[in-house]
Amino acid sequence: MIEPTKFLKELSDEGLFRALRNIECLPDGMARMADGREVVNLASNDYLGLAHHPAIISRMKDALGRYGAGAMASRLVTGTRDLHTQLEQELARMKHAEAALCFSAGYTTSVGVISSLVGKDDFVVMDKLSHASLIDGAKLSGATIRTFLHNNVASLDAKLAQIRAKFPHAGILVVTESVFSMDGDRAPLAEIVDIKNKWGAVLLVDEAHGFGVLGEYGAGLAEELGVSEGIEFQMGTLSKSAGLSGGYVATSRAWADTLINSARSFIYSTAPSPVMIAGALESLGIIRSDEGKKRREQVRLLAKRFSTFLGEASRPTSSIFPVVIGSNEDALAASQSLLEKGFLAPAIRFPTVPKGTARLRITLTAAHSIEQVDQLINLMK
Ligand SMILES: *Cc1c(COP(=O)(O)O)cnc(C)c1O
């Protein structure tokens, strides 16, 4: 059993102790710290600035009056409202899939979906930098886990070849993110689709950081690349660009029905609150609309400006910029120094990122202004 005194001391010694702090996130890309000081918030995943959107808030207030505060039961019992069904239809439409299912969080989506798809005779082959929720789902499944080098299609091809040589009939699930959460780079999805087809594997792509930001209608990198139909499981979260909380997976009707009957985090958890789902319907409407396009345009503009400053002008758009520092102590010091100058960008450390690559993770959102980005650039100069 974990021994708190020893555990906490070891963490402190390694610069890995973390504590919660109260922060109020304001609508204009700012945050108010517990001492009342306002700083530019460079640590939010609300990429389109929708968390404070008046239309979303008003739709949620209406839903609260009409549907009540909670879902009162799990989806299979009495937790499914017309809202859940509508949201799932909308998600399926956006993702060019037959069906979609929503969960209470992206985390429980990853864990529930992966652990129900594969079992001990199967393989999960995942990008080395995959998110913790994907790793946890793979571990829980009992399948054999293999990793391939980050965004490296030759490495993926080699791993699949090795597995197929020995296990011609095993189920193989390939797992990757579309835009990587801590690096902001993009998976070569079109090539990955070709390779998994070649070896008879199925593919799960986590669009947590592509959804809302990429694609003409904001459905994500798969939409932008036109490869949605080639991906068996397009999962993601409503907790980032949608500004709310919740997770989803878009897939075929048969797979969705299978998950309804097998994904334990779907079956044994109370349905997402109808208030949240009503907010998600409004949020999706905005993401798909001209307003959503304008917000994506703003993110692109700010990202371009910042990546030009970093000397990475040709880097494809994402809202995530890693400033890799190295040691935990140095990353903490850099974060503290930025905070003193009015910018909030926490130090991201192991195990969120590999050892020795502690970093500041800077996110730019549609709620930020060019002036705020220029202030940051001037400071970093
Ligand atoms: C944030 C995140 C999740 C989890 O989503 P939540 O809705 O916050 O639980 C899953 N995958 C990736 C890649 C993420 O960044």
mmCIF file of C-alpha atoms and ligand atoms in Angstrom:
data_model
loop_
_atom_site.group_PDB
_atom_site.id
_atom_site.type_symbol
_atom_site.label_atom_id
_atom_site.label_comp_id
_atom_site.label_asym_id
_atom_site.label_seq_id
_atom_site.Cartn_x
_atom_site.Cartn_y
_atom_site.Cartn_z
ATOM 1 C CA MET A 1 0.000 0.000 0.000
ATOM 2 C CA ILE A 2 1.152 3.530 -0.707
ATOM 3 C CA GLU A 3 2.809 5.148 2.304
ATOM 4 C CA PRO A 4 1.896 8.861 2.236
ATOM 5 C CA THR A 5 4.884 10.380 4.093
ATOM 6 C CA LYS A 6 7.428 8.483 2.025
ATOM 7 C CA PHE A 7 5.524 8.929 -1.235
ATOM 8 C CA LEU A 8 5.103 12.679 -0.812
ATOM 9 C CA LYS A 9 8.712 13.201 0.252
ATOM 10 C CA GLU A 10 9.996 11.356 -2.819
ATOM 11 C CA LEU A 11 7.786 13.474 -5.053
ATOM 12 C CA SER A 12 9.025 16.700 -3.453
ATOM 13 C CA ASP A 13 12.648 15.579 -3.793
ATOM 14 C CA GLU A 14 12.148 15.034 -7.520
ATOM 15 C CA GLY A 15 10.221 18.258 -8.147
ATOM 16 C CA LEU A 16 7.112 16.195 -8.874
ATOM 17 C CA PHE A 17 4.837 17.181 -6.000
ATOM 18 C CA ARG A 18 1.629 18.756 -7.240
ATOM 19 C CA ALA A 19 -0.977 20.714 -5.323
ATOM 20 C CA LEU A 20 -4.354 22.078 -6.274
ATOM 21 C CA ARG A 21 -4.821 25.817 -6.535
ATOM 22 C CA ASN A 22 -7.978 27.844 -6.909
ATOM 23 C CA ILE A 23 -8.140 29.725 -10.178
ATOM 24 C CA GLU A 24 -11.055 31.578 -11.683
ATOM 25 C CA CYS A 25 -11.108 31.416 -15.483
ATOM 26 C CA LEU A 26 -12.482 34.612 -17.003
ATOM 27 C CA PRO A 27 -14.137 34.976 -20.430
ATOM 28 C CA ASP A 28 -11.454 37.093 -22.105
ATOM 29 C CA GLY A 29 -8.519 34.691 -21.999
ATOM 30 C CA MET A 30 -7.635 35.850 -18.498
ATOM 31 C CA ALA A 31 -7.552 34.020 -15.160
ATOM 32 C CA ARG A 32 -7.852 35.356 -11.626
ATOM 33 C CA MET A 33 -5.498 33.789 -9.114
ATOM 34 C CA ALA A 34 -6.452 33.133 -5.485
ATOM 35 C CA ASP A 35 -4.679 36.351 -4.437
ATOM 36 C CA GLY A 36 -6.922 38.335 -6.797
ATOM 37 C CA ARG A 37 -4.264 38.981 -9.426
ATOM 38 C CA GLU A 38 -5.383 38.700 -13.057
ATOM 39 C CA VAL A 39 -3.063 36.967 -15.494
ATOM 40 C CA VAL A 40 -3.272 35.811 -19.114
ATOM 41 C CA ASN A 41 -4.459 32.206 -19.078
ATOM 42 C CA LEU A 42 -2.200 30.106 -21.316
ATOM 43 C CA ALA A 43 -3.333 26.832 -19.793
ATOM 44 C CA SER A 44 -6.917 26.377 -20.890
ATOM 45 C CA ASN A 45 -8.214 23.712 -23.282
ATOM 46 C CA ASP A 46 -11.246 25.830 -24.131
ATOM 47 C CA TYR A 47 -9.749 26.335 -27.586
ATOM 48 C CA LEU A 48 -12.692 28.142 -29.138
ATOM 49 C CA GLY A 49 -13.516 30.198 -26.050
ATOM 50 C CA LEU A 50 -16.958 28.599 -25.743
ATOM 51 C CA ALA A 51 -17.018 27.910 -21.991
ATOM 52 C CA HIS A 52 -18.509 31.357 -21.342
ATOM 53 C CA HIS A 53 -20.623 31.567 -24.511
ATOM 54 C CA PRO A 54 -23.977 33.249 -23.699
ATOM 55 C CA ALA A 55 -26.018 31.034 -26.055
ATOM 56 C CA ILE A 56 -24.614 27.870 -24.454
ATOM 57 C CA ILE A 57 -25.239 29.168 -20.952
ATOM 58 C CA SER A 58 -28.786 30.185 -21.793
ATOM 59 C CA ARG A 59 -29.554 26.808 -23.423
ATOM 60 C CA MET A 60 -28.250 25.081 -20.307
ATOM 61 C CA LYS A 61 -30.410 27.245 -18.054
ATOM 62 C CA ASP A 62 -33.490 26.348 -20.101
ATOM 63 C CA ALA A 63 -32.630 22.671 -19.927
ATOM 64 C CA LEU A 64 -32.185 22.902 -16.184
ATOM 65 C CA GLY A 65 -35.749 24.140 -15.794
ATOM 66 C CA ARG A 66 -37.186 21.605 -18.181
ATOM 67 C CA TYR A 67 -35.190 18.434 -17.465
ATOM 68 C CA GLY A 68 -34.017 18.949 -13.887
ATOM 69 C CA ALA A 69 -30.465 18.904 -12.605
ATOM 70 C CA GLY A 70 -29.408 15.299 -13.063
ATOM 71 C CA ALA A 71 -30.020 12.315 -15.320
ATOM 72 C CA MET A 72 -31.208 10.247 -12.338
ATOM 73 C CA ALA A 73 -30.056 6.891 -13.729
ATOM 74 C CA SER A 74 -27.666 5.229 -16.127
ATOM 75 C CA ARG A 75 -28.333 5.336 -19.858
ATOM 76 C CA LEU A 76 -29.772 1.815 -20.069
ATOM 77 C CA VAL A 77 -32.137 2.352 -17.158
ATOM 78 C CA THR A 78 -33.954 5.708 -17.314
ATOM 79 C CA GLY A 79 -31.062 8.066 -18.038
ATOM 80 C CA THR A 80 -31.571 8.551 -21.782
ATOM 81 C CA ARG A 81 -33.456 11.756 -22.735
ATOM 82 C CA ASP A 82 -34.318 12.931 -26.238
ATOM 83 C CA LEU A 83 -31.322 15.255 -25.793
ATOM 84 C CA HIS A 84 -28.835 12.378 -25.529
ATOM 85 C CA THR A 85 -30.212 10.801 -28.683
ATOM 86 C CA GLN A 86 -30.102 14.130 -30.550
ATOM 87 C CA LEU A 87 -26.534 14.815 -29.491
ATOM 88 C CA GLU A 88 -25.466 11.357 -30.608
ATOM 89 C CA GLN A 89 -27.102 11.881 -33.991
ATOM 90 C CA GLU A 90 -25.348 15.240 -34.390
ATOM 91 C CA LEU A 91 -21.978 13.793 -33.430
ATOM 92 C CA ALA A 92 -22.426 10.911 -35.857
ATOM 93 C CA ARG A 93 -23.310 13.356 -38.633
ATOM 94 C CA MET A 94 -20.289 15.561 -37.949
ATOM 95 C CA LYS A 95 -18.010 12.538 -37.892
ATOM 96 C CA HIS A 96 -19.445 10.860 -41.032
ATOM 97 C CA ALA A 97 -20.251 7.815 -38.909
ATOM 98 C CA GLU A 98 -23.436 5.770 -38.556
ATOM 99 C CA ALA A 99 -23.723 6.269 -34.825
ATOM 100 C CA ALA A 100 -22.191 7.866 -31.774
ATOM 101 C CA LEU A 101 -22.348 7.373 -28.023
ATOM 102 C CA CYS A 102 -21.732 9.977 -25.358
ATOM 103 C CA PHE A 103 -20.088 9.292 -22.017
ATOM 104 C CA SER A 104 -19.580 11.396 -18.882
ATOM 105 C CA ALA A 105 -15.950 12.171 -19.705
ATOM 106 C CA GLY A 106 -13.317 11.604 -22.332
ATOM 107 C CA TYR A 107 -11.382 9.572 -19.793
ATOM 108 C CA THR A 108 -14.211 7.121 -19.224
ATOM 109 C CA THR A 109 -14.786 6.945 -22.979
ATOM 110 C CA SER A 110 -11.202 5.806 -23.638
ATOM 111 C CA VAL A 111 -11.229 3.328 -20.803
ATOM 112 C CA GLY A 112 -14.685 1.933 -21.546
ATOM 113 C CA VAL A 113 -14.294 1.655 -25.297
ATOM 114 C CA ILE A 114 -10.809 0.127 -25.465
ATOM 115 C CA SER A 115 -11.384 -2.316 -22.615
ATOM 116 C CA SER A 116 -14.546 -3.639 -24.207
ATOM 117 C CA LEU A 117 -13.203 -3.939 -27.770
ATOM 118 C CA VAL A 118 -10.201 -6.131 -27.092
ATOM 119 C CA GLY A 119 -9.269 -8.874 -24.645
ATOM 120 C CA LYS A 120 -6.432 -11.149 -23.665
ATOM 121 C CA ASP A 121 -5.942 -12.779 -27.065
ATOM 122 C CA ASP A 122 -5.756 -9.408 -28.824
ATOM 123 C CA PHE A 123 -3.214 -6.636 -29.307
ATOM 124 C CA VAL A 124 -3.336 -2.897 -28.767
ATOM 125 C CA VAL A 125 -0.690 -1.080 -30.785
ATOM 126 C CA MET A 126 -0.423 2.496 -29.636
ATOM 127 C CA ASP A 127 1.591 5.617 -30.358
ATOM 128 C CA LYS A 128 4.240 5.961 -27.669
ATOM 129 C CA LEU A 129 2.916 9.372 -26.590
ATOM 130 C CA SER A 130 -0.725 8.317 -26.248
ATOM 131 C CA HIS A 131 -2.768 9.922 -23.470
ATOM 132 C CA ALA A 132 -3.025 8.240 -20.053
ATOM 133 C CA SER A 133 -6.705 7.409 -20.585
ATOM 134 C CA LEU A 134 -5.848 5.385 -23.706
ATOM 135 C CA ILE A 135 -3.060 3.557 -21.887
ATOM 136 C CA ASP A 136 -5.358 2.811 -18.961
ATOM 137 C CA GLY A 137 -8.036 1.445 -21.301
ATOM 138 C CA ALA A 138 -5.450 -0.783 -22.972
ATOM 139 C CA LYS A 139 -4.161 -2.063 -19.621
ATOM 140 C CA LEU A 140 -7.637 -2.766 -18.338
ATOM 141 C CA SER A 141 -8.480 -4.731 -21.485
ATOM 142 C CA GLY A 142 -5.889 -7.397 -20.714
ATOM 143 C CA ALA A 143 -4.698 -7.301 -24.345
ATOM 144 C CA THR A 144 -0.985 -7.358 -25.149
ATOM 145 C CA ILE A 145 0.209 -3.764 -25.481
ATOM 146 C CA ARG A 146 2.808 -2.703 -28.046
ATOM 147 C CA THR A 147 3.886 0.860 -28.737
ATOM 148 C CA PHE A 148 5.167 2.368 -31.958
ATOM 149 C CA LEU A 149 7.506 5.339 -32.238
ATOM 150 C CA HIS A 150 5.713 8.647 -32.064
ATOM 151 C CA ASN A 151 4.009 9.503 -35.384
ATOM 152 C CA ASN A 152 6.290 7.018 -37.115
ATOM 153 C CA VAL A 153 4.412 5.002 -39.743
ATOM 154 C CA ALA A 154 7.385 2.735 -40.516
ATOM 155 C CA SER A 155 7.507 1.766 -36.857
ATOM 156 C CA LEU A 156 3.756 1.081 -36.836
ATOM 157 C CA ASP A 157 4.055 -0.995 -39.999
ATOM 158 C CA ALA A 158 6.899 -3.037 -38.491
ATOM 159 C CA LYS A 159 4.983 -3.711 -35.249
ATOM 160 C CA LEU A 160 1.901 -4.858 -37.148
ATOM 161 C CA ALA A 161 4.021 -7.061 -39.420
ATOM 162 C CA GLN A 162 5.625 -8.720 -36.372
ATOM 163 C CA ILE A 163 2.293 -9.421 -34.749
ATOM 164 C CA ARG A 164 0.679 -10.743 -37.937
ATOM 165 C CA ALA A 165 3.622 -13.050 -38.641
ATOM 166 C CA LYS A 166 2.945 -14.881 -35.378
ATOM 167 C CA PHE A 167 -0.776 -14.280 -34.878
ATOM 168 C CA PRO A 168 -2.524 -14.239 -38.249
ATOM 169 C CA HIS A 169 -6.004 -14.085 -36.699
ATOM 170 C CA ALA A 170 -5.539 -11.948 -33.580
ATOM 171 C CA GLY A 171 -7.616 -8.816 -33.165
ATOM 172 C CA ILE A 172 -5.435 -5.716 -33.408
ATOM 173 C CA LEU A 173 -6.534 -2.269 -32.289
ATOM 174 C CA VAL A 174 -4.315 0.621 -33.373
ATOM 175 C CA VAL A 175 -4.600 3.672 -31.103
ATOM 176 C CA THR A 176 -3.414 7.233 -31.617
ATOM 177 C CA GLU A 177 -4.330 10.815 -30.899
ATOM 178 C CA SER A 178 -4.954 13.150 -33.829
ATOM 179 C CA VAL A 179 -3.354 16.264 -32.332
ATOM 180 C CA PHE A 180 -1.065 15.310 -29.458
ATOM 181 C CA SER A 181 -2.006 16.822 -26.132
ATOM 182 C CA MET A 182 1.435 17.764 -24.870
ATOM 183 C CA ASP A 183 3.238 18.451 -28.178
ATOM 184 C CA GLY A 184 0.560 19.877 -30.456
ATOM 185 C CA ASP A 185 1.826 17.882 -33.450
ATOM 186 C CA ARG A 186 -0.411 15.852 -35.769
ATOM 187 C CA ALA A 187 -0.643 12.144 -36.440
ATOM 188 C CA PRO A 188 -0.225 11.077 -40.101
ATOM 189 C CA LEU A 189 -3.789 9.746 -40.104
ATOM 190 C CA ALA A 190 -4.090 8.978 -43.827
ATOM 191 C CA GLU A 191 -0.980 6.767 -43.741
ATOM 192 C CA ILE A 192 -2.084 5.142 -40.490
ATOM 193 C CA VAL A 193 -5.443 4.268 -42.071
ATOM 194 C CA ASP A 194 -3.654 2.617 -45.031
ATOM 195 C CA ILE A 195 -1.339 0.622 -42.785
ATOM 196 C CA LYS A 196 -4.028 -0.670 -40.425
ATOM 197 C CA ASN A 197 -6.069 -1.713 -43.482
ATOM 198 C CA LYS A 198 -3.071 -3.517 -44.920
ATOM 199 C CA TRP A 199 -2.707 -5.627 -41.747
ATOM 200 C CA GLY A 200 -6.397 -6.103 -41.008
ATOM 201 C CA ALA A 201 -6.375 -4.013 -37.830
ATOM 202 C CA VAL A 202 -8.979 -1.516 -36.613
ATOM 203 C CA LEU A 203 -8.209 2.064 -35.611
ATOM 204 C CA LEU A 204 -9.211 4.296 -32.715
ATOM 205 C CA VAL A 205 -8.304 7.985 -32.982
ATOM 206 C CA ASP A 206 -8.635 10.311 -30.010
ATOM 207 C CA GLU A 207 -9.540 13.772 -31.350
ATOM 208 C CA ALA A 208 -9.513 15.473 -27.922
ATOM 209 C CA HIS A 209 -7.369 18.308 -29.290
ATOM 210 C CA GLY A 210 -8.400 18.296 -32.950
ATOM 211 C CA PHE A 211 -12.152 18.539 -32.402
ATOM 212 C CA GLY A 212 -13.457 22.083 -32.787
ATOM 213 C CA VAL A 213 -10.130 23.426 -34.036
ATOM 214 C CA LEU A 214 -9.531 21.489 -37.273
ATOM 215 C CA GLY A 215 -11.680 20.626 -40.275
ATOM 216 C CA GLU A 216 -13.993 22.906 -42.210
ATOM 217 C CA TYR A 217 -16.850 22.186 -39.790
ATOM 218 C CA GLY A 218 -14.638 21.654 -36.772
ATOM 219 C CA ALA A 219 -15.013 17.871 -36.582
ATOM 220 C CA GLY A 220 -11.243 17.425 -36.265
ATOM 221 C CA LEU A 221 -8.160 16.281 -38.127
ATOM 222 C CA ALA A 222 -9.978 13.301 -39.689
ATOM 223 C CA GLU A 223 -12.397 15.738 -41.319
ATOM 224 C CA GLU A 224 -9.571 18.011 -42.442
ATOM 225 C CA LEU A 225 -7.793 15.070 -44.090
ATOM 226 C CA GLY A 226 -10.992 13.473 -45.402
ATOM 227 C CA VAL A 227 -10.300 10.131 -43.699
ATOM 228 C CA SER A 228 -13.225 9.893 -41.249
ATOM 229 C CA GLU A 229 -14.748 6.860 -42.987
ATOM 230 C CA GLY A 230 -11.471 4.954 -42.673
ATOM 231 C CA ILE A 231 -11.445 5.197 -38.872
ATOM 232 C CA GLU A 232 -13.522 2.633 -36.986
ATOM 233 C CA PHE A 233 -13.592 4.607 -33.716
ATOM 234 C CA GLN A 234 -13.415 8.398 -33.666
ATOM 235 C CA MET A 235 -13.409 9.369 -30.034
ATOM 236 C CA GLY A 236 -13.010 12.660 -28.277
ATOM 237 C CA THR A 237 -14.146 14.887 -25.500
ATOM 238 C CA LEU A 238 -16.667 17.655 -24.986
ATOM 239 C CA SER A 239 -14.398 19.051 -22.249
ATOM 240 C CA LYS A 240 -12.018 20.955 -24.482
ATOM 241 C CA SER A 241 -13.198 22.887 -27.566
ATOM 242 C CA ALA A 242 -16.848 22.300 -26.726
ATOM 243 C CA GLY A 243 -16.247 24.117 -23.427
ATOM 244 C CA LEU A 244 -18.251 21.614 -21.343
ATOM 245 C CA SER A 245 -17.563 18.132 -20.056
ATOM 246 C CA GLY A 246 -18.225 14.682 -21.446
ATOM 247 C CA GLY A 247 -16.795 12.270 -23.987
ATOM 248 C CA TYR A 248 -17.989 10.569 -27.140
ATOM 249 C CA VAL A 249 -17.157 7.885 -29.658
ATOM 250 C CA ALA A 250 -18.444 7.831 -33.246
ATOM 251 C CA THR A 251 -18.518 4.451 -34.966
ATOM 252 C CA SER A 252 -20.731 2.032 -36.907
ATOM 253 C CA ARG A 253 -24.247 1.168 -35.679
ATOM 254 C CA ALA A 254 -23.190 -2.398 -34.917
ATOM 255 C CA TRP A 255 -20.163 -1.288 -32.881
ATOM 256 C CA ALA A 256 -22.242 1.338 -31.028
ATOM 257 C CA ASP A 257 -24.834 -1.320 -30.103
ATOM 258 C CA THR A 258 -21.992 -3.569 -29.010
ATOM 259 C CA LEU A 259 -20.539 -0.832 -26.789
ATOM 260 C CA ILE A 260 -23.949 -0.073 -25.272
ATOM 261 C CA ASN A 261 -23.956 -3.706 -24.189
ATOM 262 C CA SER A 262 -20.331 -4.045 -23.157
ATOM 263 C CA ALA A 263 -18.564 -0.789 -22.243
ATOM 264 C CA ARG A 264 -18.651 -0.832 -18.479
ATOM 265 C CA SER A 265 -18.013 2.900 -18.010
ATOM 266 C CA PHE A 266 -21.077 3.496 -20.197
ATOM 267 C CA ILE A 267 -23.314 0.902 -18.552
ATOM 268 C CA TYR A 268 -22.424 1.354 -14.887
ATOM 269 C CA SER A 269 -22.293 5.127 -14.674
ATOM 270 C CA THR A 270 -25.092 7.669 -14.448
ATOM 271 C CA ALA A 271 -25.899 9.290 -17.786
ATOM 272 C CA PRO A 272 -24.368 12.704 -18.459
ATOM 273 C CA SER A 273 -26.612 15.419 -17.047
ATOM 274 C CA PRO A 274 -29.234 16.644 -19.538
ATOM 275 C CA VAL A 275 -28.023 20.171 -18.756
ATOM 276 C CA MET A 276 -24.568 19.265 -20.033
ATOM 277 C CA ILE A 277 -26.005 17.555 -23.107
ATOM 278 C CA ALA A 278 -28.190 20.564 -23.938
ATOM 279 C CA GLY A 279 -25.061 22.722 -23.691
ATOM 280 C CA ALA A 280 -23.246 20.299 -25.987
ATOM 281 C CA LEU A 281 -25.992 20.532 -28.617
ATOM 282 C CA GLU A 282 -25.658 24.324 -28.615
ATOM 283 C CA SER A 283 -21.885 24.103 -28.625
ATOM 284 C CA LEU A 284 -21.831 21.706 -31.594
ATOM 285 C CA GLY A 285 -24.165 24.033 -33.463
ATOM 286 C CA ILE A 286 -21.713 26.892 -32.912
ATOM 287 C CA ILE A 287 -18.674 24.783 -33.822
ATOM 288 C CA ARG A 288 -20.256 23.861 -37.191
ATOM 289 C CA SER A 289 -21.495 27.400 -37.957
ATOM 290 C CA ASP A 290 -19.848 30.456 -39.483
ATOM 291 C CA GLU A 291 -19.198 31.670 -35.981
ATOM 292 C CA GLY A 292 -17.275 28.464 -35.316
ATOM 293 C CA LYS A 293 -15.266 29.072 -38.502
ATOM 294 C CA LYS A 294 -14.437 32.593 -37.329
ATOM 295 C CA ARG A 295 -13.270 31.253 -33.998
ATOM 296 C CA ARG A 296 -11.091 28.635 -35.744
ATOM 297 C CA GLU A 297 -9.720 31.436 -37.907
ATOM 298 C CA GLN A 298 -8.771 33.419 -34.788
ATOM 299 C CA VAL A 299 -6.967 30.386 -33.323
ATOM 300 C CA ARG A 300 -5.109 29.945 -36.629
ATOM 301 C CA LEU A 301 -4.126 33.595 -36.717
ATOM 302 C CA LEU A 302 -2.765 33.591 -33.174
ATOM 303 C CA ALA A 303 -1.057 30.230 -33.641
ATOM 304 C CA LYS A 304 0.617 31.433 -36.837
ATOM 305 C CA ARG A 305 1.886 34.540 -35.097
ATOM 306 C CA PHE A 306 3.290 32.584 -32.194
ATOM 307 C CA SER A 307 4.819 29.831 -34.313
ATOM 308 C CA THR A 308 6.492 32.434 -36.534
ATOM 309 C CA PHE A 309 8.044 33.899 -33.399
ATOM 310 C CA LEU A 310 9.220 30.421 -32.356
ATOM 311 C CA GLY A 311 10.791 29.956 -35.798
ATOM 312 C CA GLU A 312 8.292 27.227 -36.679
ATOM 313 C CA ALA A 313 6.233 29.128 -39.249
ATOM 314 C CA SER A 314 5.599 26.024 -41.337
ATOM 315 C CA ARG A 315 4.232 24.031 -38.415
ATOM 316 C CA PRO A 316 0.638 22.961 -39.132
ATOM 317 C CA THR A 317 -1.918 24.726 -36.966
ATOM 318 C CA SER A 318 -2.707 23.544 -33.506
ATOM 319 C CA SER A 319 -3.426 25.531 -30.385
ATOM 320 C CA ILE A 320 -0.791 23.704 -28.349
ATOM 321 C CA PHE A 321 2.808 24.895 -28.053
ATOM 322 C CA PRO A 322 5.293 22.950 -25.964
ATOM 323 C CA VAL A 323 8.257 24.931 -24.659
ATOM 324 C CA VAL A 324 10.435 22.012 -23.600
ATOM 325 C CA ILE A 325 12.770 22.947 -20.757
ATOM 326 C CA GLY A 326 14.165 19.644 -19.478
ATOM 327 C CA SER A 327 14.404 19.332 -15.725
ATOM 328 C CA ASN A 328 11.406 19.554 -13.419
ATOM 329 C CA GLU A 329 13.003 22.276 -11.308
ATOM 330 C CA ASP A 330 13.823 24.476 -14.299
ATOM 331 C CA ALA A 331 10.327 24.050 -15.729
ATOM 332 C CA LEU A 332 8.792 25.013 -12.374
ATOM 333 C CA ALA A 333 11.065 28.059 -12.142
ATOM 334 C CA ALA A 334 10.154 29.148 -15.694
ATOM 335 C CA SER A 335 6.467 28.764 -14.931
ATOM 336 C CA GLN A 336 6.838 30.767 -11.713
ATOM 337 C CA SER A 337 8.737 33.513 -13.492
ATOM 338 C CA LEU A 338 6.074 33.753 -16.221
ATOM 339 C CA LEU A 339 3.384 33.936 -13.562
ATOM 340 C CA GLU A 340 5.146 36.841 -11.874
ATOM 341 C CA LYS A 341 5.056 38.609 -15.227
ATOM 342 C CA GLY A 342 1.351 37.983 -15.689
ATOM 343 C CA PHE A 343 1.088 34.710 -17.679
ATOM 344 C CA LEU A 344 -0.247 31.413 -16.397
ATOM 345 C CA ALA A 345 1.431 28.361 -17.966
ATOM 346 C CA PRO A 346 1.942 25.486 -15.535
ATOM 347 C CA ALA A 347 4.976 23.213 -15.713
ATOM 348 C CA ILE A 348 4.048 19.846 -17.225
ATOM 349 C CA ARG A 349 6.161 17.054 -15.790
ATOM 350 C CA PHE A 350 6.580 13.262 -15.718
ATOM 351 C CA PRO A 351 4.505 11.095 -16.002
ATOM 352 C CA THR A 352 2.375 13.410 -18.161
ATOM 353 C CA VAL A 353 5.429 13.803 -20.420
ATOM 354 C CA PRO A 354 8.578 11.624 -20.646
ATOM 355 C CA LYS A 355 11.336 12.164 -18.042
ATOM 356 C CA GLY A 356 13.760 14.952 -18.927
ATOM 357 C CA THR A 357 11.232 16.747 -21.151
ATOM 358 C CA ALA A 358 9.445 18.853 -18.526
ATOM 359 C CA ARG A 359 7.912 21.802 -20.275
ATOM 360 C CA LEU A 360 5.621 24.753 -20.312
ATOM 361 C CA ARG A 361 2.532 23.904 -22.304
ATOM 362 C CA ILE A 362 1.166 27.072 -23.836
ATOM 363 C CA THR A 363 -2.296 26.972 -25.360
ATOM 364 C CA LEU A 364 -3.759 29.765 -27.454
ATOM 365 C CA THR A 365 -7.513 30.021 -27.796
ATOM 366 C CA ALA A 366 -10.065 32.085 -29.685
ATOM 367 C CA ALA A 367 -10.650 33.979 -26.429
ATOM 368 C CA HIS A 368 -7.133 35.453 -26.646
ATOM 369 C CA SER A 369 -6.327 38.666 -28.477
ATOM 370 C CA ILE A 370 -3.398 39.493 -30.729
ATOM 371 C CA GLU A 371 -2.284 41.959 -28.042
ATOM 372 C CA GLN A 372 -2.053 39.196 -25.430
ATOM 373 C CA VAL A 373 0.015 37.032 -27.788
ATOM 374 C CA ASP A 374 2.279 39.957 -28.610
ATOM 375 C CA GLN A 375 2.797 40.642 -24.908
ATOM 376 C CA LEU A 376 3.846 37.033 -24.482
ATOM 377 C CA ILE A 377 6.194 37.218 -27.467
ATOM 378 C CA ASN A 378 7.804 40.405 -26.131
ATOM 379 C CA LEU A 379 8.302 38.795 -22.776
ATOM 380 C CA MET A 380 9.836 35.625 -24.220
ATOM 381 C CA LYS A 381 12.224 37.678 -26.359
HETATM 382 C C1 LIG B 1 -8.262 15.476 -21.983
HETATM 383 C C2 LIG B 1 -8.058 14.237 -22.735
HETATM 384 C C3 LIG B 1 -8.881 13.125 -22.526
HETATM 385 C C4 LIG B 1 -9.880 13.078 -21.402
HETATM 386 O O1 LIG B 1 -10.986 13.854 -21.635
HETATM 387 P P1 LIG B 1 -11.855 14.354 -20.408
HETATM 388 O O2 LIG B 1 -13.148 14.715 -21.013
HETATM 389 O O3 LIG B 1 -11.143 15.536 -19.828
HETATM 390 O O4 LIG B 1 -11.963 13.244 -19.429
HETATM 391 C C5 LIG B 1 -8.719 12.024 -23.332
HETATM 392 N N1 LIG B 1 -7.774 12.002 -24.300
HETATM 393 C C6 LIG B 1 -6.948 13.040 -24.509
HETATM 394 C C7 LIG B 1 -5.933 12.958 -25.580
HETATM 395 C C8 LIG B 1 -7.060 14.186 -23.721
HETATM 396 O O5 LIG B 1 -6.223 15.196 -23.908
#
